[in-house]
PDB file of C-alpha atoms in Angstrom:
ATOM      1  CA  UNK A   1      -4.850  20.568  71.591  1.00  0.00           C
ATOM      2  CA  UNK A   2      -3.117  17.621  69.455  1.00  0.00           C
ATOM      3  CA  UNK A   3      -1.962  18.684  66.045  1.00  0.00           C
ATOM      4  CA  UNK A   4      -4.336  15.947  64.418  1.00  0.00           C
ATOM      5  CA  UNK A   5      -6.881  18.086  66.133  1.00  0.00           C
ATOM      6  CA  UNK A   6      -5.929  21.477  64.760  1.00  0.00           C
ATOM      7  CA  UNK A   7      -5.180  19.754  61.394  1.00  0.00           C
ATOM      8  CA  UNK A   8      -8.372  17.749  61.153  1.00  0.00           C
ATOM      9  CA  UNK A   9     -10.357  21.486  61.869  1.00  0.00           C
ATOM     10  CA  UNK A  10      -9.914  22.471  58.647  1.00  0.00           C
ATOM     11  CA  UNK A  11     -10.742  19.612  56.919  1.00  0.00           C
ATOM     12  CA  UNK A  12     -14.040  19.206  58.735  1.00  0.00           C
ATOM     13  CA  UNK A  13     -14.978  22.720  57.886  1.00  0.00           C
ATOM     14  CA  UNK A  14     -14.410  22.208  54.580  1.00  0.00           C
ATOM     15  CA  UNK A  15     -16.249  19.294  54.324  1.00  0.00           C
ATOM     16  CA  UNK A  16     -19.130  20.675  55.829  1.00  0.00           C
ATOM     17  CA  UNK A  17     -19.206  23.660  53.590  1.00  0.00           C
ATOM     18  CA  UNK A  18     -17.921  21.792  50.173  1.00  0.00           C
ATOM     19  CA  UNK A  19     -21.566  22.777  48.110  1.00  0.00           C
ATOM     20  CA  UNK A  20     -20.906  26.754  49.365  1.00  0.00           C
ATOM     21  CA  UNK A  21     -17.163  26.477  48.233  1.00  0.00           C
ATOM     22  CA  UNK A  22     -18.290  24.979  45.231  1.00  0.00           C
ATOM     23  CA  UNK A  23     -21.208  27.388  44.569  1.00  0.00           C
ATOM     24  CA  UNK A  24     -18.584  30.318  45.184  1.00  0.00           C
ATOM     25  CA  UNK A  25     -16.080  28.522  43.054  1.00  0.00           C
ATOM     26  CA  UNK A  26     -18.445  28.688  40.214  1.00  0.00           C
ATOM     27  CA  UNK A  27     -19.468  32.041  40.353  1.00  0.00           C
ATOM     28  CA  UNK A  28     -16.312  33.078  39.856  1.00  0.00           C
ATOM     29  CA  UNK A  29     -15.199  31.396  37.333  1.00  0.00           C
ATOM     30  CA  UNK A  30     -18.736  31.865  34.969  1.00  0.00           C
ATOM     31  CA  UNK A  31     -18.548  35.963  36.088  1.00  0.00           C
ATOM     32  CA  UNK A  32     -14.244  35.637  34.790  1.00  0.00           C
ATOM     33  CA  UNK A  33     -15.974  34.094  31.724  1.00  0.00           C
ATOM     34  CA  UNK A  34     -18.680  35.833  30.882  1.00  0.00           C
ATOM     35  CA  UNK A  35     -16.168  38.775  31.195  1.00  0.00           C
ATOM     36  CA  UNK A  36     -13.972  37.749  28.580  1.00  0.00           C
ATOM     37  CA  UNK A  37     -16.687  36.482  26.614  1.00  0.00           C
ATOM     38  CA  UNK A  38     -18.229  39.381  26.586  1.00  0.00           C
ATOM     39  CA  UNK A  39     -14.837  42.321  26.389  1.00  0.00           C
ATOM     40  CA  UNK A  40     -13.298  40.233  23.325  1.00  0.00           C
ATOM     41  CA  UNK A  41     -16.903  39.387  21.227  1.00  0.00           C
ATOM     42  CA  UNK A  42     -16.669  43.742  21.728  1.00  0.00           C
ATOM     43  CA  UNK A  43     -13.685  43.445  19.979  1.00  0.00           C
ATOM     44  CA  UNK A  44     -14.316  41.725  17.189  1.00  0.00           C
ATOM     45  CA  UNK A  45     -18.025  41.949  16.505  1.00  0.00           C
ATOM     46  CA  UNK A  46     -18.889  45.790  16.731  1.00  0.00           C
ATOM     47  CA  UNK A  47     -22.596  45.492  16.246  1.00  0.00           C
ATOM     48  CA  UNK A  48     -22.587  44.189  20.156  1.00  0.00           C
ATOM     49  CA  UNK A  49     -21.542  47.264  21.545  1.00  0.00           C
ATOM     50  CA  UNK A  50     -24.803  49.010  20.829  1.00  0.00           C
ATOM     51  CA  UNK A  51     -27.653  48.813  17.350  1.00  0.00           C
ATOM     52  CA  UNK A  52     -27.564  51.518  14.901  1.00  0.00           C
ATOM     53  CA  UNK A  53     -31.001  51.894  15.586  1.00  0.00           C
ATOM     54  CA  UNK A  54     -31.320  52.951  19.339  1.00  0.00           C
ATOM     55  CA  UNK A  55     -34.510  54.060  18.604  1.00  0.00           C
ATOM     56  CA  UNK A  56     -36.349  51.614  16.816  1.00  0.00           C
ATOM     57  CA  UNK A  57     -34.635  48.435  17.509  1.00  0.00           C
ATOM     58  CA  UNK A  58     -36.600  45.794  19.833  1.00  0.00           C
ATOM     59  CA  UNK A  59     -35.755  45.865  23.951  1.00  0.00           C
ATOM     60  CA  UNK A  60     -34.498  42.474  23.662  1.00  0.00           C
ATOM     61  CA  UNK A  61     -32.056  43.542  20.995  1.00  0.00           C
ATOM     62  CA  UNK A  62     -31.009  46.594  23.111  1.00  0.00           C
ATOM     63  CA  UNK A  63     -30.413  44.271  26.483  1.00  0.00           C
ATOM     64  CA  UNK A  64     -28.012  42.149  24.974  1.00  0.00           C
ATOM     65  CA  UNK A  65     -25.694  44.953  23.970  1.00  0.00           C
ATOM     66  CA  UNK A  66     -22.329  45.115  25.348  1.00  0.00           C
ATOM     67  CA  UNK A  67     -22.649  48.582  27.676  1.00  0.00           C
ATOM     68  CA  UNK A  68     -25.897  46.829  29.442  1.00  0.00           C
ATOM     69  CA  UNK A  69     -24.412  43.458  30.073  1.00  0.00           C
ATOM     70  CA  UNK A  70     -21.287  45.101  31.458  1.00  0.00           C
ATOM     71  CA  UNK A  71     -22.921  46.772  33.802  1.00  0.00           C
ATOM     72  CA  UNK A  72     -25.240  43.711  35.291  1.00  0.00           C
ATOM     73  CA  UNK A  73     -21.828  41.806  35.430  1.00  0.00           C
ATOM     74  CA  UNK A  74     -20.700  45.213  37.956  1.00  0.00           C
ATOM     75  CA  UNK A  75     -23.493  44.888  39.404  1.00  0.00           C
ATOM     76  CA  UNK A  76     -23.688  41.133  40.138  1.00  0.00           C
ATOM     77  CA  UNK A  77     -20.091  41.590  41.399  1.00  0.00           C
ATOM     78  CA  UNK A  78     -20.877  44.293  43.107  1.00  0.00           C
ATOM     79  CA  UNK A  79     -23.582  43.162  45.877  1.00  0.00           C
ATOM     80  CA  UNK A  80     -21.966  38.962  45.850  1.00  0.00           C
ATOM     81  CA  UNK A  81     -21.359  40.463  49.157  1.00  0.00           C
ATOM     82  CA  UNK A  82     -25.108  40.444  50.470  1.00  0.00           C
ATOM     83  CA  UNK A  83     -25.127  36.145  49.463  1.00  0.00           C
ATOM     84  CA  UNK A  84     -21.358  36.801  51.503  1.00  0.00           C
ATOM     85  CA  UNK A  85     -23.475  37.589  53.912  1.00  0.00           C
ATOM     86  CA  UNK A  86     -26.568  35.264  54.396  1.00  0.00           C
ATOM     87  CA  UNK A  87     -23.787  32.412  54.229  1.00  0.00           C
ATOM     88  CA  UNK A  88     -22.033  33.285  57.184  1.00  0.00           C
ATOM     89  CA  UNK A  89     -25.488  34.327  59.034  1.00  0.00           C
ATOM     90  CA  UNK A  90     -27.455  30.970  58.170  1.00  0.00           C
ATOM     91  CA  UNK A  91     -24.844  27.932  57.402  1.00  0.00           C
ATOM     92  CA  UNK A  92     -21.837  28.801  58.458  1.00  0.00           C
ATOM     93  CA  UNK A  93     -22.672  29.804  61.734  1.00  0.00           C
ATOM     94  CA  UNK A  94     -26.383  30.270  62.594  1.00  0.00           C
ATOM     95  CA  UNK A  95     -27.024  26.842  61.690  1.00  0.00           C
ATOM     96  CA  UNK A  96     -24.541  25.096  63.594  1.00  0.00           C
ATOM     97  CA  UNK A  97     -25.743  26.835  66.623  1.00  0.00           C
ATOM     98  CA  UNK A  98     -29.185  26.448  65.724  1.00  0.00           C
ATOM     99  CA  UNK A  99     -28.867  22.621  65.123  1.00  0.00           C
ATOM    100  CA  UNK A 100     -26.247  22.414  68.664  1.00  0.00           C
ATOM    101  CA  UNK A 101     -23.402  20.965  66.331  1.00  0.00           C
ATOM    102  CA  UNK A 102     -21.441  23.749  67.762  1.00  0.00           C
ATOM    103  CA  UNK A 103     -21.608  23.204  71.580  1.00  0.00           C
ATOM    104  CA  UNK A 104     -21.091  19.313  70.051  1.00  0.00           C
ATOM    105  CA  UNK A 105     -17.677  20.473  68.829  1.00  0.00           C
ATOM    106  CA  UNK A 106     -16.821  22.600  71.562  1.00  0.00           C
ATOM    107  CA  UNK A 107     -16.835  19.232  74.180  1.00  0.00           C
ATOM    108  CA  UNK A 108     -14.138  17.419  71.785  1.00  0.00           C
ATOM    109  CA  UNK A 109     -11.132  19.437  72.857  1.00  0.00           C
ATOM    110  CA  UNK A 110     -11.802  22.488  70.315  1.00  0.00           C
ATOM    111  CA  UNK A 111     -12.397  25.738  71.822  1.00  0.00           C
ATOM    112  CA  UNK A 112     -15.181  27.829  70.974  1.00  0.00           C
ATOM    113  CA  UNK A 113     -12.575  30.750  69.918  1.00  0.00           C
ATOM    114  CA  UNK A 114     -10.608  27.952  67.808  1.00  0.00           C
ATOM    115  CA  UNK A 115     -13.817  26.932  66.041  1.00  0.00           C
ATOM    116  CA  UNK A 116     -14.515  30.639  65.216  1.00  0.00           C
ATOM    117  CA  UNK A 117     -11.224  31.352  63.857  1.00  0.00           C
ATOM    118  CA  UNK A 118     -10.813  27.900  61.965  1.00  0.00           C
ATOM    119  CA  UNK A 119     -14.479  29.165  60.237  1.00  0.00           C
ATOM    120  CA  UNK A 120     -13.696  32.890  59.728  1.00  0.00           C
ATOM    121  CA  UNK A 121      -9.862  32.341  58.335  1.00  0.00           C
ATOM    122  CA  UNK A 122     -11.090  30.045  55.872  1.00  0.00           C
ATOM    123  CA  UNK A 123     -14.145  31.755  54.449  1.00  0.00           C
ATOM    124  CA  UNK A 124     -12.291  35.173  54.448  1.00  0.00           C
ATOM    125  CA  UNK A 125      -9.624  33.064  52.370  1.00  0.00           C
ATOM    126  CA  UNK A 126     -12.038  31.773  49.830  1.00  0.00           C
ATOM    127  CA  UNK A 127     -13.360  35.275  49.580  1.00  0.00           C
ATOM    128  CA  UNK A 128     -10.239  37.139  49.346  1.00  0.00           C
ATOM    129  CA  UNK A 129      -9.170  34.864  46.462  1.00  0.00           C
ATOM    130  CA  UNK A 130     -12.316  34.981  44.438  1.00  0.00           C
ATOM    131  CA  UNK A 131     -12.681  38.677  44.895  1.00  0.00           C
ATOM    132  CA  UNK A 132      -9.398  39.026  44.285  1.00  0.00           C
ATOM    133  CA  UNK A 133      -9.805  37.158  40.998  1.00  0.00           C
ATOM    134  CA  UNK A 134     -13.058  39.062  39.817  1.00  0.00           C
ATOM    135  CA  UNK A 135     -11.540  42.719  40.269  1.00  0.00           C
ATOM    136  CA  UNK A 136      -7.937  41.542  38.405  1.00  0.00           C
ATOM    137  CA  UNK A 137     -10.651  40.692  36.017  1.00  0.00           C
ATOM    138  CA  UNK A 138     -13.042  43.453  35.754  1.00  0.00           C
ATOM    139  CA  UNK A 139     -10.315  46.039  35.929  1.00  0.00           C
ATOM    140  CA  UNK A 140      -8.943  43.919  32.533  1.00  0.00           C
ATOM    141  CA  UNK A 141     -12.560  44.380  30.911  1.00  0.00           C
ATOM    142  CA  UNK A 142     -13.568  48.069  31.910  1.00  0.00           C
ATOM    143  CA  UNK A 143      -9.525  48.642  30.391  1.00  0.00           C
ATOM    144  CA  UNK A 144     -10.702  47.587  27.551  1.00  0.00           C
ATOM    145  CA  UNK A 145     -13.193  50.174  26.675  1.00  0.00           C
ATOM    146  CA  UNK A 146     -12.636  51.904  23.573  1.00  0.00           C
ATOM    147  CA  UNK A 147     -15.781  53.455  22.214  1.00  0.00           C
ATOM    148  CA  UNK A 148     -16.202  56.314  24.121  1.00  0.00           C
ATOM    149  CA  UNK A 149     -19.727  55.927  23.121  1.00  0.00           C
ATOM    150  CA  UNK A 150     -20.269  53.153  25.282  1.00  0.00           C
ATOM    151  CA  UNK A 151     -17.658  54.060  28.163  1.00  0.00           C
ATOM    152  CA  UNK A 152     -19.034  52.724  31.498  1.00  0.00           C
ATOM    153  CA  UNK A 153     -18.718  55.328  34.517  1.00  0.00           C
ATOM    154  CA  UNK A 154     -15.931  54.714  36.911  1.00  0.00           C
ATOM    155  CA  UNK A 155     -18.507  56.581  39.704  1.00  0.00           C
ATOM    156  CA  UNK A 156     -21.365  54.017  39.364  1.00  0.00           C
ATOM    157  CA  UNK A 157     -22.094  52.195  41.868  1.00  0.00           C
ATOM    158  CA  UNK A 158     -21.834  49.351  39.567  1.00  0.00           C
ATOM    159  CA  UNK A 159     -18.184  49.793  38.636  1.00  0.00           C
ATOM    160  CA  UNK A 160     -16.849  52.093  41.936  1.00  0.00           C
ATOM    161  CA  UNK A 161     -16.447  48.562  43.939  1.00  0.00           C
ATOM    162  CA  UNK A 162     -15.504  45.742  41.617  1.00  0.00           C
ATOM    163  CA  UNK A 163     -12.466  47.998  40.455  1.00  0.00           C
ATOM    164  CA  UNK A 164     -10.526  47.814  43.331  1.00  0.00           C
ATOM    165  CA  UNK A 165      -9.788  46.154  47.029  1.00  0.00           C
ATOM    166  CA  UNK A 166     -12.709  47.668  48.435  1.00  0.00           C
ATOM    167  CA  UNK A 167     -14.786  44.292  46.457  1.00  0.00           C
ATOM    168  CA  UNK A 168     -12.924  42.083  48.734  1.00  0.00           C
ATOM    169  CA  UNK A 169     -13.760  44.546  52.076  1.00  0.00           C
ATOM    170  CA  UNK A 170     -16.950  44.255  51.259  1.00  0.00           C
ATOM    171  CA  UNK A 171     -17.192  40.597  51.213  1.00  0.00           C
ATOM    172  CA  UNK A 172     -14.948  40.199  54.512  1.00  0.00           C
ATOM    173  CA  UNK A 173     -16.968  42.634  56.231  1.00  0.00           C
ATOM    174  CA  UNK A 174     -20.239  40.947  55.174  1.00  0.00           C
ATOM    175  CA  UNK A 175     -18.413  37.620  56.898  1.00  0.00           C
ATOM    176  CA  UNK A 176     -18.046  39.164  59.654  1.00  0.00           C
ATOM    177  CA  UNK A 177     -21.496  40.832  60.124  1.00  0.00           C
ATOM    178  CA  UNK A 178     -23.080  37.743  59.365  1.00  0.00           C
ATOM    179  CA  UNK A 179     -20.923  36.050  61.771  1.00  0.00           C
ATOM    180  CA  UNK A 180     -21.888  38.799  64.800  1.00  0.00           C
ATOM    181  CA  UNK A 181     -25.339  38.582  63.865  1.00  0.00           C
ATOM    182  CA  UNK A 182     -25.771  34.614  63.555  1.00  0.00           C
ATOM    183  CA  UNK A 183     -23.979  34.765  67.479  1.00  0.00           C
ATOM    184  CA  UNK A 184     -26.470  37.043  68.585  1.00  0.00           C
ATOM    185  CA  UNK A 185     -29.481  35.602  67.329  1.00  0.00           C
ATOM    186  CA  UNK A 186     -28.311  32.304  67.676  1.00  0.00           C
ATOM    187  CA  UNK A 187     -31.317  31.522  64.544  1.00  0.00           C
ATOM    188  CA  UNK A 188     -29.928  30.726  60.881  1.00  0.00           C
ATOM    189  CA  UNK A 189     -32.842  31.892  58.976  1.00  0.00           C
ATOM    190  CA  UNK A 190     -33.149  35.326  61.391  1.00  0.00           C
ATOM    191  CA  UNK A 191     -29.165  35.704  61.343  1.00  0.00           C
ATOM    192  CA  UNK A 192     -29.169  35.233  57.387  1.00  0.00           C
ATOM    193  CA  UNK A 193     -32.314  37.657  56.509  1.00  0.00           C
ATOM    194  CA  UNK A 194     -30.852  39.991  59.327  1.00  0.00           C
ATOM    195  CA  UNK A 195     -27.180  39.929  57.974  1.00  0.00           C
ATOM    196  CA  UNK A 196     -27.787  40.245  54.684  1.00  0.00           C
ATOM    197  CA  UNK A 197     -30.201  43.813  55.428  1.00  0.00           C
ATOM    198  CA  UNK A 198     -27.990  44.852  57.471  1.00  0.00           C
ATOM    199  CA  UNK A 199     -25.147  45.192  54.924  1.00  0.00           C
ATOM    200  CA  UNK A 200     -27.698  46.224  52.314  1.00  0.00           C
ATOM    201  CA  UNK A 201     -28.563  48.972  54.303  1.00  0.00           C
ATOM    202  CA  UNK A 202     -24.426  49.766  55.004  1.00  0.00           C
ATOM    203  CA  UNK A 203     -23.621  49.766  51.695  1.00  0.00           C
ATOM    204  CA  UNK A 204     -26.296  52.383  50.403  1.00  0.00           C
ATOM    205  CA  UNK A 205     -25.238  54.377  52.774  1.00  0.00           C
ATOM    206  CA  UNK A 206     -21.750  54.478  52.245  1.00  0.00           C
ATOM    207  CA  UNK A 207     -22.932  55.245  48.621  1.00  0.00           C
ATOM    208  CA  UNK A 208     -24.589  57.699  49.247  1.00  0.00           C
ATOM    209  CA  UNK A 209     -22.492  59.305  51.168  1.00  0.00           C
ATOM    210  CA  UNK A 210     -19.388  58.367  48.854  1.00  0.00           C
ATOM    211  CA  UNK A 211     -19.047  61.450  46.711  1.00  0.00           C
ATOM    212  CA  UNK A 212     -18.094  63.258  50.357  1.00  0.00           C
ATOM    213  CA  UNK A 213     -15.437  60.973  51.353  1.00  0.00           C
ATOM    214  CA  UNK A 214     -12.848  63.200  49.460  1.00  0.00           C
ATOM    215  CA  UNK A 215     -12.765  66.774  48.688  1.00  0.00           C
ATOM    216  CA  UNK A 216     -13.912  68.014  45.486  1.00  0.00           C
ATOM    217  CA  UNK A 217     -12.272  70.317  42.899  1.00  0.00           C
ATOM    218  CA  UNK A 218     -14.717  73.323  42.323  1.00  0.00           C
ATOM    219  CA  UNK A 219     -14.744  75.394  39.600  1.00  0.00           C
ATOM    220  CA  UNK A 220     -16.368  78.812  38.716  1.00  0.00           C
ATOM    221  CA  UNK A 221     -17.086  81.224  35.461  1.00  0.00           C
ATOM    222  CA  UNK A 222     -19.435  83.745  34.579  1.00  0.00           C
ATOM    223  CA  UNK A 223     -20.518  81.771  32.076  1.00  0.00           C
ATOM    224  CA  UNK A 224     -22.206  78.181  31.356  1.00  0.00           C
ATOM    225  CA  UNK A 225     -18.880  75.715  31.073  1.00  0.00           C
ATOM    226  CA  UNK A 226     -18.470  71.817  30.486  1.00  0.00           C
ATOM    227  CA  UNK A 227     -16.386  69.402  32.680  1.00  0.00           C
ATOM    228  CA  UNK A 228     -14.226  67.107  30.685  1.00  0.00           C
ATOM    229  CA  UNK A 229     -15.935  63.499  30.005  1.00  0.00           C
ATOM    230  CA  UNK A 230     -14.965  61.396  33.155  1.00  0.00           C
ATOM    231  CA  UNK A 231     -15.534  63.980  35.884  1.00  0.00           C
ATOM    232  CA  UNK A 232     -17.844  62.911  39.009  1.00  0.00           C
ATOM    233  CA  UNK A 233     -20.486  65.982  39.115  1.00  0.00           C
ATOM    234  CA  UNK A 234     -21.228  66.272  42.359  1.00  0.00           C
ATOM    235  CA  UNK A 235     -22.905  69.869  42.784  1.00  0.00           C
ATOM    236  CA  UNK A 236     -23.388  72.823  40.283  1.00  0.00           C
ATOM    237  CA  UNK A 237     -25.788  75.762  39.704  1.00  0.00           C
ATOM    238  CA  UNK A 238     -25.221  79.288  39.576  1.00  0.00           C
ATOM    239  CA  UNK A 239     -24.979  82.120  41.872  1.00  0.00           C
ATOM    240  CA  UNK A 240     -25.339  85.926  41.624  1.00  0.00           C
ATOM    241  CA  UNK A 241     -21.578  85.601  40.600  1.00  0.00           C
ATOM    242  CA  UNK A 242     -22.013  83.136  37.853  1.00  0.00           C
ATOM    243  CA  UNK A 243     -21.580  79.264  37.534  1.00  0.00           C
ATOM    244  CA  UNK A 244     -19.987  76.600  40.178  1.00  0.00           C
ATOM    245  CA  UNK A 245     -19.780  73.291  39.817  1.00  0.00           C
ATOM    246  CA  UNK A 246     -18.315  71.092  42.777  1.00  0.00           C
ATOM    247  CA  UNK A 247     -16.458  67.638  41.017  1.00  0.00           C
ATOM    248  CA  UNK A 248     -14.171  64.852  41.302  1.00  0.00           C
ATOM    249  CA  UNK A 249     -12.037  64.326  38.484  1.00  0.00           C
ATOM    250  CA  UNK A 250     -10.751  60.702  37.556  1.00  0.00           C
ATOM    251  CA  UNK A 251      -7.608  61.149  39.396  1.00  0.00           C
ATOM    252  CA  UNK A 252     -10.509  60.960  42.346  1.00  0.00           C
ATOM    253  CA  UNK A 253     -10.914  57.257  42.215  1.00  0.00           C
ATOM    254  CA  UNK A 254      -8.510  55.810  44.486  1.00  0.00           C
ATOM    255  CA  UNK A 255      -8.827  58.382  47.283  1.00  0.00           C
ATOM    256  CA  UNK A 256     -12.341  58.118  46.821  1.00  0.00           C
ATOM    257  CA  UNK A 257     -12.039  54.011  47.113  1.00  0.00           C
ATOM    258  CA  UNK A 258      -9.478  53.124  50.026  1.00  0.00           C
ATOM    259  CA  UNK A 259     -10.858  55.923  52.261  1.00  0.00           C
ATOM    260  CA  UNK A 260     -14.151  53.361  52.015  1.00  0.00           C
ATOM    261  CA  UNK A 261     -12.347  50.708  51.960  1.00  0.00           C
ATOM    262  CA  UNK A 262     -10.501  51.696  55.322  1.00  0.00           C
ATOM    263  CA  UNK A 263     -14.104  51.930  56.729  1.00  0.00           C
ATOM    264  CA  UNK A 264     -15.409  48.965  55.391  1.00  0.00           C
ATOM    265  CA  UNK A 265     -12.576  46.682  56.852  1.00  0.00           C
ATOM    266  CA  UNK A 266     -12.946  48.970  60.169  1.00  0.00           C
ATOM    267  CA  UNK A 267     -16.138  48.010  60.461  1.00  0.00           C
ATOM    268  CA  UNK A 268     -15.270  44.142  59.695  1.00  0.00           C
ATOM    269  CA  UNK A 269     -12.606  44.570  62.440  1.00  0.00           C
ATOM    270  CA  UNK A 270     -14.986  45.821  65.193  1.00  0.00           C
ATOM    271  CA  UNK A 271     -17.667  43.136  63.996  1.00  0.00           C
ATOM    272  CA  UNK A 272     -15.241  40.124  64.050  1.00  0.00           C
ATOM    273  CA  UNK A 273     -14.034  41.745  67.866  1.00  0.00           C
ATOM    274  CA  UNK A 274     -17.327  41.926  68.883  1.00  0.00           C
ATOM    275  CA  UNK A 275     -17.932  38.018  67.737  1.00  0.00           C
ATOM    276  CA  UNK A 276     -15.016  36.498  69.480  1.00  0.00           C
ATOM    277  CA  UNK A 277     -15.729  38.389  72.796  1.00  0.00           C
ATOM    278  CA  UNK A 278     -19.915  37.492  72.430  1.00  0.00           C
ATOM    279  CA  UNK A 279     -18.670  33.982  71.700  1.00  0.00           C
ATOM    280  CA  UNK A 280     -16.739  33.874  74.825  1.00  0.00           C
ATOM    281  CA  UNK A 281     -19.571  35.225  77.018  1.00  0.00           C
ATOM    282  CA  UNK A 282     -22.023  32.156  76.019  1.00  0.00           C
ATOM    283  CA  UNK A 283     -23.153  30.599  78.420  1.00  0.00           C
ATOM    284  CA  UNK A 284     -22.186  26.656  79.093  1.00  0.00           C
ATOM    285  CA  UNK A 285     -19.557  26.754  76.636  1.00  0.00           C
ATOM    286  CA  UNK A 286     -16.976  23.894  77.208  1.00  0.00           C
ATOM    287  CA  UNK A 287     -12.976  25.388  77.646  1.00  0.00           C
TER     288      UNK A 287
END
């Protein structure tokens, strides 16, 4: 392959995918905002972090207060992988098999694997920077906390992800589940339903299995105790001995966090393996 070939790649991808990098781009930068917006109006106008009257006040009143908006901004951070994922399954590559613009490629001296890898590096690129960007971010806001009255929970599932590298895992191993799935089904609108369950599905149950991917401190009395603020609960009760209570403490967290995000970017591994050896095993595929 010429270099203009391998340089022009690039540049055709991102062409072709300029709205997506745009709608990504966007996202970003209104979540960074609303962020800041939101962590510094805390600061200086108290009467956002919760009413006085929790009781009485209106539900519109009690939606725009700064503990509830924090956590739909964790949350929307949280699952940006499941659109991650519909992307890759429907236009990135389901459609361009779909539509034959693939095969089209493949007979003008690029390779099917070099047409793959051109698409994957550069999506995983714009998602590693922008997730990169929204946990620097977060991890700045939920900092910032000071009431402990309105402290957010480092164990939700709304906060666990978006504090850490296991954001950007997500969204690289949504890429490349969407990716396997677009190649199997060879349909955009199957591949980006499909894709984006699919990861649904992994990520509850990596949450709900999440509290058991490190060992918990235990503690026991004969007598009804308290865990300090901050500690994960994970199991408690009482026995003919007295009380238990199984826990992770905050020092938990980042155990607790790269031991799923090692299986997270496992999984993205085998996925992106299994994409490049199902793309080489399609039939009438120009070398």
């Amino acid at each position: 392959m010429t270099a203009p070939t391998l340089t022009g790649l690039p540049r055709t991808v991102l062409r072709l995918h300029r709205p997506a990098l745009l709608i990504w781009t966007l996202f970003v930068a209104g979540t960074c905002g609303w962020l800041v917006w939101l962590t510094e109006g805390a600061a200086k106008d108290p009467g956002l972090r919760g009413p006085a009257c929790a009781d009485t006040c209106d539900r519109l009143a009690l939606l725009l207060t700064y503990p509830t908006q924090m956590d739909w901004v964790g949350t929307l951070i949280t699952y940006a992988f499941v659109g991650a994922a519909a992307f890759a399954g429907g236009a990135l590559i389901g459609r361009e098999l779909e539509s034959g613009t693939a095969r089209l490629a493949w007979t003008q001296g690029i390779t099917p694997a070099r047409w793959l890898a051109t698409k994957l590096a550069l999506a995983a690129l714009a998602l590693a920077l922008g997730g990169t960007t929204l946990v620097l971010v977060f991890r700045w806001a939920f900092a910032a906390q000071a009431d402990p009255v309105w402290l957010l929970d480092w164990s939700s599932a709304s906060v666990f992800a978006a504090r850490g590298p296991l954001l950007v895992a997500y969204a690289l191993c949504a890429l490349a589940v969407g990716t396997l799935t677009a190649l199997l089904l060879g349909r955009a609108l199957a591949a980006l339903g499909t894709a984006a369950g699919v990861m649904w599905l992994f990520n509850s149950v990596l949450t709900y299995y999440r509290p058991h991917l490190w060992s918990t401190d235990t503690r026991t009395g004969p007598h009804a105790f308290d865990l300090p603020d901050g500690d994960w609960v994970v199991a408690e009760g009482a026995t003919a001995h007295g009380r238990f209570a199984a826990y992770h403490p905050a020092s938990h967290f980042w155990p607790l966090h790269l031991t799923e995000t090692a299986i997270v970017l496992a999984v993205a591994v085998l996925a992106v393996l299994c994409s490049f050896r199902i793309l080489k095993l399609r039939p009438a595929a120009p070398a």
